[in-house]
Structure formats: structure tokens, C-alpha cells
Short mmCIF file of C-alpha atoms in Angstrom, two decimals:
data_model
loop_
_atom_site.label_atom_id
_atom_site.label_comp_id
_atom_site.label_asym_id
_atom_site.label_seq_id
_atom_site.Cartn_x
_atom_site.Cartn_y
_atom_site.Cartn_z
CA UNK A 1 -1.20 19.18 -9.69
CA UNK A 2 -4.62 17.50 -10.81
CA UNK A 3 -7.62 19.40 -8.95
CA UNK A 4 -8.57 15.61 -7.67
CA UNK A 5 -7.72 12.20 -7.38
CA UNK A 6 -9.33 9.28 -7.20
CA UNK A 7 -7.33 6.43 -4.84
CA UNK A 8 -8.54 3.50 -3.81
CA UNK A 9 -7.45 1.03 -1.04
CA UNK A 10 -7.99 -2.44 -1.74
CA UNK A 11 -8.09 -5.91 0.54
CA UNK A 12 -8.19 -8.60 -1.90
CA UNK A 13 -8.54 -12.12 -0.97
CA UNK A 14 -4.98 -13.95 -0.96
CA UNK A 15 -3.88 -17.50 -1.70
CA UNK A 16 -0.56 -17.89 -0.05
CA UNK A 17 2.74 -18.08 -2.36
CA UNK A 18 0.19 -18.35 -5.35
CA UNK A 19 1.25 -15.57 -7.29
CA UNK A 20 -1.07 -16.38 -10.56
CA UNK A 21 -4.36 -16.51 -8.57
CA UNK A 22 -3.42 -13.03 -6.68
CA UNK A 23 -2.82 -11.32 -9.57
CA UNK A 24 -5.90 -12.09 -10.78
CA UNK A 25 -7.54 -11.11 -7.90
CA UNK A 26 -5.61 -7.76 -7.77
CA UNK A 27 -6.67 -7.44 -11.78
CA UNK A 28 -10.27 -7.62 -10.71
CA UNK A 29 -10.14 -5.46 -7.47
CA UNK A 30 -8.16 -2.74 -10.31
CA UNK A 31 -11.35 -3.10 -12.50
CA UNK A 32 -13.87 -2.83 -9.68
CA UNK A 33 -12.21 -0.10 -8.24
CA UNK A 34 -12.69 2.81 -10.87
CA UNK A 35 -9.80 4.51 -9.47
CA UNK A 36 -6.92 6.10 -10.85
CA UNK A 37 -4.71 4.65 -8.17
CA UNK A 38 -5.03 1.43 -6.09
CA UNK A 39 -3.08 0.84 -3.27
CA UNK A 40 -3.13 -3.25 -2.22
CA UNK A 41 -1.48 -4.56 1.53
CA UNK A 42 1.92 -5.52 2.31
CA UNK A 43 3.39 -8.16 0.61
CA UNK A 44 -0.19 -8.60 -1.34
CA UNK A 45 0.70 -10.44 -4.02
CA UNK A 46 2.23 -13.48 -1.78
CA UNK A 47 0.51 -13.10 1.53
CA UNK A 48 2.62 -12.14 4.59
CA UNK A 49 4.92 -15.69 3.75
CA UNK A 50 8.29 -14.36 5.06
CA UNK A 51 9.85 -17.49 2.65
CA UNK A 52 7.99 -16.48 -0.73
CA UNK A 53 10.29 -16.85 -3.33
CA UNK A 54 11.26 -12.70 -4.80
CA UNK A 55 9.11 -11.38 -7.58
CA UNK A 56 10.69 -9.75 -10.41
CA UNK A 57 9.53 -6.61 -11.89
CA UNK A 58 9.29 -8.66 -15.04
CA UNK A 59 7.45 -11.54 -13.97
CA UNK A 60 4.94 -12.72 -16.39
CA UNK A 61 2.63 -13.73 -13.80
CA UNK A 62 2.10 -9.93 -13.30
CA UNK A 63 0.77 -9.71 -16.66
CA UNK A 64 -2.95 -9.57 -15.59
CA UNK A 65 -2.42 -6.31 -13.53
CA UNK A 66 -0.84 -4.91 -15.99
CA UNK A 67 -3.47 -5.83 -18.59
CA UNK A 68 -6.10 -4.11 -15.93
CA UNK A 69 -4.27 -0.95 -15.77
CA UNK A 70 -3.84 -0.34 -19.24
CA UNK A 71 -7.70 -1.16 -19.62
CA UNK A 72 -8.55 1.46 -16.53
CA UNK A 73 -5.70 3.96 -16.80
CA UNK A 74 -5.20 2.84 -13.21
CA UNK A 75 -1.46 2.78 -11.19
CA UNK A 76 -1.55 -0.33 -8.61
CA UNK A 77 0.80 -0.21 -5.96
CA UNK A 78 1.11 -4.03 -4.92
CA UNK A 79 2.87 -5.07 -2.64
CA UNK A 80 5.87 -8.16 -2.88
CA UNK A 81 8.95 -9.57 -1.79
CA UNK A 82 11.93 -8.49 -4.48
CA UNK A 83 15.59 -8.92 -4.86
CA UNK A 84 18.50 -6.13 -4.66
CA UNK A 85 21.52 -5.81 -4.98
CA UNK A 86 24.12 -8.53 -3.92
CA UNK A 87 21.07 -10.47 -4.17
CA UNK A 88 19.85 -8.58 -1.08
CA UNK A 89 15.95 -9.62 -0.40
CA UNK A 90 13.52 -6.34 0.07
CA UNK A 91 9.48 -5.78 1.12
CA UNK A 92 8.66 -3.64 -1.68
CA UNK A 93 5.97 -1.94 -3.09
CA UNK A 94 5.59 -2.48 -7.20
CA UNK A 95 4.14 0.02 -9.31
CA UNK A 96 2.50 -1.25 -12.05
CA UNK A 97 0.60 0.46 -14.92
CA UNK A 98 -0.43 -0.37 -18.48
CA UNK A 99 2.88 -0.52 -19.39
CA UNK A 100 4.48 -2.99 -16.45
CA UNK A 101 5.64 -2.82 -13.30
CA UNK A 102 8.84 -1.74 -11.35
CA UNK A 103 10.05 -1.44 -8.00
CA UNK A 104 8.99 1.88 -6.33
CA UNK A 105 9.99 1.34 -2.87
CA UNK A 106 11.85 -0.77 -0.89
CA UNK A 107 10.83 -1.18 2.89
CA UNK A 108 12.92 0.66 5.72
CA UNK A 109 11.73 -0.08 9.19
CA UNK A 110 11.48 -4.07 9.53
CA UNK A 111 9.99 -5.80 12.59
CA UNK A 112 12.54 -8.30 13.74
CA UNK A 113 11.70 -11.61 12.38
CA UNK A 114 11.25 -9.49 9.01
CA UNK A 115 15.44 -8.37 9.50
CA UNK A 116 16.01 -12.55 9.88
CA UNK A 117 15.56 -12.50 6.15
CA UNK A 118 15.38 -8.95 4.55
CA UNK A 119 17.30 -6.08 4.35
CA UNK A 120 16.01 -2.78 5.32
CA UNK A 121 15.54 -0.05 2.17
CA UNK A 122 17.80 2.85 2.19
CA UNK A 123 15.86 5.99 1.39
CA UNK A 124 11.93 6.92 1.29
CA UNK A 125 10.32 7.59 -2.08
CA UNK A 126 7.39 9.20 -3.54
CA UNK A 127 5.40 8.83 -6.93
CA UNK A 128 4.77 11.58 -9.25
CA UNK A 129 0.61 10.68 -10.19
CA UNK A 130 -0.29 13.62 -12.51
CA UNK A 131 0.85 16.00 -10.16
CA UNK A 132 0.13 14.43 -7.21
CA UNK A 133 3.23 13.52 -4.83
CA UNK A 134 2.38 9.95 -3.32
CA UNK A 135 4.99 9.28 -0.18
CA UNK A 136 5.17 5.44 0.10
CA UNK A 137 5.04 3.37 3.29
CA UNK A 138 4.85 -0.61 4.53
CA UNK A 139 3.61 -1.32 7.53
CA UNK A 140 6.10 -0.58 10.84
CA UNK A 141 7.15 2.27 8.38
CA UNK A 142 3.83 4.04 9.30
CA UNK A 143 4.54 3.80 13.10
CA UNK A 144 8.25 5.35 12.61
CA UNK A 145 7.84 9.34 12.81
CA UNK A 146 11.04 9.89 11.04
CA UNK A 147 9.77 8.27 8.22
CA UNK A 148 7.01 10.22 7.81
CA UNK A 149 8.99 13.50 8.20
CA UNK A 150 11.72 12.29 5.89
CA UNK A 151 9.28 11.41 3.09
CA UNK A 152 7.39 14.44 3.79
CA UNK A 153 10.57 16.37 3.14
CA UNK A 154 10.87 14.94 0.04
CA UNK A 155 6.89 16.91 -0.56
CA UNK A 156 4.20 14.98 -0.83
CA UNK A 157 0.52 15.08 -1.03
CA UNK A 158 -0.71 11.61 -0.12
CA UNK A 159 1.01 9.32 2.24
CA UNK A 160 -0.01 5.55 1.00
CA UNK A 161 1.07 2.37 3.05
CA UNK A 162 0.20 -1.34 2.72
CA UNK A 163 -0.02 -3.06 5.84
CA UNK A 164 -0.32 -6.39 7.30
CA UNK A 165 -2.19 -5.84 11.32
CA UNK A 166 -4.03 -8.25 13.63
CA UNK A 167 -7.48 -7.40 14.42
CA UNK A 168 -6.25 -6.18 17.94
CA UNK A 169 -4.42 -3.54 16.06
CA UNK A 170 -6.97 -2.09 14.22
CA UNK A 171 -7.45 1.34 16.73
CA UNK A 172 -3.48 1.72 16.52
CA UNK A 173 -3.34 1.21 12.76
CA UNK A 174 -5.81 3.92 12.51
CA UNK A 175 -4.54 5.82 15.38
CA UNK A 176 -1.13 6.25 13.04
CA UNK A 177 -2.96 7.47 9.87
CA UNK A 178 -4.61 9.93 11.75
CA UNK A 179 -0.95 11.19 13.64
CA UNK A 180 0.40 11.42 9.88
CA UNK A 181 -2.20 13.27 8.16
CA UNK A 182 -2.78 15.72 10.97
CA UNK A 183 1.81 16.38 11.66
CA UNK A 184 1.60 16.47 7.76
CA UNK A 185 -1.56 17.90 6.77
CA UNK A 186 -1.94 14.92 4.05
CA UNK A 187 -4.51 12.73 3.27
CA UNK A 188 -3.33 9.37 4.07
CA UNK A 189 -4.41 6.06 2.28
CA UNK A 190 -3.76 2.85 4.32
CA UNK A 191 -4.80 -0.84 2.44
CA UNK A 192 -4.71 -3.05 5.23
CA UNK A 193 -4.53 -7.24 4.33
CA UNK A 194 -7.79 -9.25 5.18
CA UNK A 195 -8.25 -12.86 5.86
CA UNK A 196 -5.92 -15.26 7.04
CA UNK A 197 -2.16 -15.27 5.98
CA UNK A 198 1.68 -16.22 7.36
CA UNK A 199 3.56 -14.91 9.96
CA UNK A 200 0.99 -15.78 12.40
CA UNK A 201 -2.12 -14.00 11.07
CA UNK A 202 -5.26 -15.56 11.87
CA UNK A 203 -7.65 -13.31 11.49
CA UNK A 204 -5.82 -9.80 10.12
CA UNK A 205 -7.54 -6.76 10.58
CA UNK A 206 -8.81 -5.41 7.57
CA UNK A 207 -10.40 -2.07 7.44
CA UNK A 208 -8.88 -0.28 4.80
CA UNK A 209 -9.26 3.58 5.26
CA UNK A 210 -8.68 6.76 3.61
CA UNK A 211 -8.03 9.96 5.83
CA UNK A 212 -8.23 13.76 5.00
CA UNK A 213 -5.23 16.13 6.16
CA UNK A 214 -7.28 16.71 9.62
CA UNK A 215 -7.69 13.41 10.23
CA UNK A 216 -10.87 12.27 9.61
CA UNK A 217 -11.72 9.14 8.32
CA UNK A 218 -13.54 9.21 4.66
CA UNK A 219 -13.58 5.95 2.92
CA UNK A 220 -13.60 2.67 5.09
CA UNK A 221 -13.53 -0.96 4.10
CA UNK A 222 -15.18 -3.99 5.99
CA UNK A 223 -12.78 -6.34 7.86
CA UNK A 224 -13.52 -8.99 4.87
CA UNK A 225 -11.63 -10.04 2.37
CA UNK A 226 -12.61 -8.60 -1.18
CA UNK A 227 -13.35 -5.26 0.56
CA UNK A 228 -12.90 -1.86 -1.24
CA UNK A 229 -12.87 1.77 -0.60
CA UNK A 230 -11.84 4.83 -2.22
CA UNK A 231 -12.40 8.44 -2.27
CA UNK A 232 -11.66 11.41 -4.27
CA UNK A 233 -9.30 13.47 -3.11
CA UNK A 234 -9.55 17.42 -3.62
CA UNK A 235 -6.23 19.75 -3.98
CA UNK A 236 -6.07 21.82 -1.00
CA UNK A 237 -9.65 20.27 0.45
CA UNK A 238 -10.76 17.53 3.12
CA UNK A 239 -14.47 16.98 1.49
CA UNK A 240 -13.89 14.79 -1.09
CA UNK A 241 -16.83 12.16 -1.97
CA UNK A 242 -16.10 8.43 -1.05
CA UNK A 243 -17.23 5.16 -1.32
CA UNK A 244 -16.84 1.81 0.25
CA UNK A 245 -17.83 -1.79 -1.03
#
């Protein structure tokens, strides 16, 4: 395991379905964030649409991402609506790097007008990042304890969801990160969507954060749109620098 790593949490601004001008802004929140991994909301690269068409891994469209990783060294963790098997429809997390992107996770706890279309993922997953175990989460995922304890299980170091909240659900969203890190004792990154999008989101909440295994918070993003924060996480240490822009 890497002595530290630097994660960043990212709310870029979202044109809904547009999957061209969001990667473009997730290329440019990768290069702005000088991290070596950047974590972007739930379903990120469509906007919280519940009817977006699926994104495949190898979707050209993706191509700027990957163009911004291999120029940074950076792993983005965006987030999409994919296909499965049986032509099953998933809210996933992609990882992309310098050399493309794949499915990394598939969401497991849906909220129920997300189960009218989707199928809830089987099985938690983590990342191997240079040594560092990052246990993946979307959204509802983060308020389920078993899933925390089952992807803990699996070891991690870094529990990283992207999330879609109202503005009224800010202290909760927060409020979860903190129960995580602290059952856990792992820093936990959370990239919450800004702006407007679908599903009846106004005015989302924002407020990316970063939290250290004892639950403080140590990077925080503004509720706009654009927003980033990050923070370098120490092995076995809750004092890491941090930033937020």
C-alpha cells in the first residue's frame, strides 16, 4: 500500500442525456483535479435521467476521459447507466484510465422507481489503486449498513460513493459518511451531483466531501456545479492536507 493518496470528489456541471458534452466536462474536472483518483456522482455522465439510453464500456464518446487520464495518470470513477446480462439495465460506476474504461460496479440497493427499470447488482466490489483497496458505493447503497460491512469484508481502505441528494438531504448524506468511516475506520469519499437534473431534482445538494476514519470532514465542495475537492489521504493517518475549489 502507497504511503498516500490523492482522491478527489468532483461535481461537474451536467447536460442531461448529452453524453459528449459530459465527458468533456468530466475530462476537464480530471485535469483540474491533480488527483490520482476522481470520483464523479451517480449516473454523472447522463444526469439522474432514469430513461438514458446504456453506455457501453466502449463508447467512443468516452474517449475524452480517457484521453485525460492517460495525460494525468488519473483513475475516474464516473458514474452511468450500463447493460448486463439478458440485456439486464444496471447504475454502475465506470472506471476509466488511460487505457479505457470498464464496468467496476454495478448498483445493489435501488430506490423504488430506480427497480421500475433496473436491476439491482449482485455483489459489492472494490478497486485495487496502487495498494489502496477502494470499496465502491451509489447512492441508497451508502444508507444500507450491510453494504458497508459486506464491502468492508471484502478489506478496504477507502469507501467511495457517487450520489444524487436534494438539498434537504445534505445533513443525512453527510450524517452516513461519517457512520461509515467511524463502524469502518475508513476514510470515506462521497461526490455528490450539483445543479439541476431528472428524477425530480431541482436544486441537488452538492457538497462533495472527503472524511477521515474518525469522521471528520477534510475536503468540502460548494453546493455549485463545477465544484471540486480532494485531499491526500495518509496510510494509517486522519491528517492528510486538502483542498477545495
Amino acid at each position: 500500500m502507497g504511503e498516500t493518496l490523492v482522491i478527489a470528489v468532483a461535481q461537474p456541471p451536467c447536460e442531461p442525456y448529452d453524453i459528449t458534452a459530459n465527458a468533456a466536462a468530466h475530462a476537464t474536472a480530471v485535469r483540474s483535479a491533480g488527483a490520482r483518483v476522481v470520483v464523479f456522482p451517480e449516473l454523472s455522465l447522463t444526469g439522474y435521467e432514469l430513461d438514458a439510453k446504456a453506455i457501453s464500456s466502449q463508447d467512443p464518446r468516452l474517449a475524452p476521459i480517457v484521453q485525460a487520464c492517460a495525460e494525468t495518470g488519473a483513475l475516474a470513477l464516473a458514474g452511468a447507466p450500463v447493460h448486463g446480462e439478458a440485456s439486464r439495465l444496471y447504475i454502475a460506476t465506470l472506471a476509466i484510465d488511460g487505457t479505457g474504461a470498464r464496468v467496476a460496479y454495478r448498483k445493489m440497493c435501488l430506490g423504488s422507481t430506480e427497480a421500475g427499470r433496473f436491476t439491482a447488482g449482485s455483489e459489492p466490489a472494490v478497486l485495487d489503486v496502487e495498494g489502496w483497496r477502494l470499496g465502491l458505493a451509489i447512492c441508497k447503497d451508502t444508507g444500507i449498513a450491510r453494504h458497508a460491512s459486506d464491502t468492508a469484508a471484502l478489506g478496504m481502505d477507502v469507501y467511495v460513493a457517487g450520489t444524487v441528494k436534494t438539498a434537504e438531504e445534505s445533513a443525512r448524506q453527510d450524517e452516513r459518511a461519517r457512520q461509515v468511516a467511524t463502524e469502518h475506520r475508513v476514510w470515506v469519499a462521497v461526490a455528490s451531483f450539483a445543479g439541476s437534473t431528472g428524477g425530480g431534482y431541482a436544486r441537488s445538494a452538492g457538497r462533495s466531501g472527503i472524511w477521515t476514519p474518525d469522521g471528520k470532514v477534510i475536503a468540502r465542495a460548494g453546493p455549485e456545479a463545477g465544484a471540486i475537492a480532494s485531499a491526500t489521504l495518509k496510510a494509517g493517518r486522519s491528517n492528510p492536507s486538502d483542498s477545495a475549489r
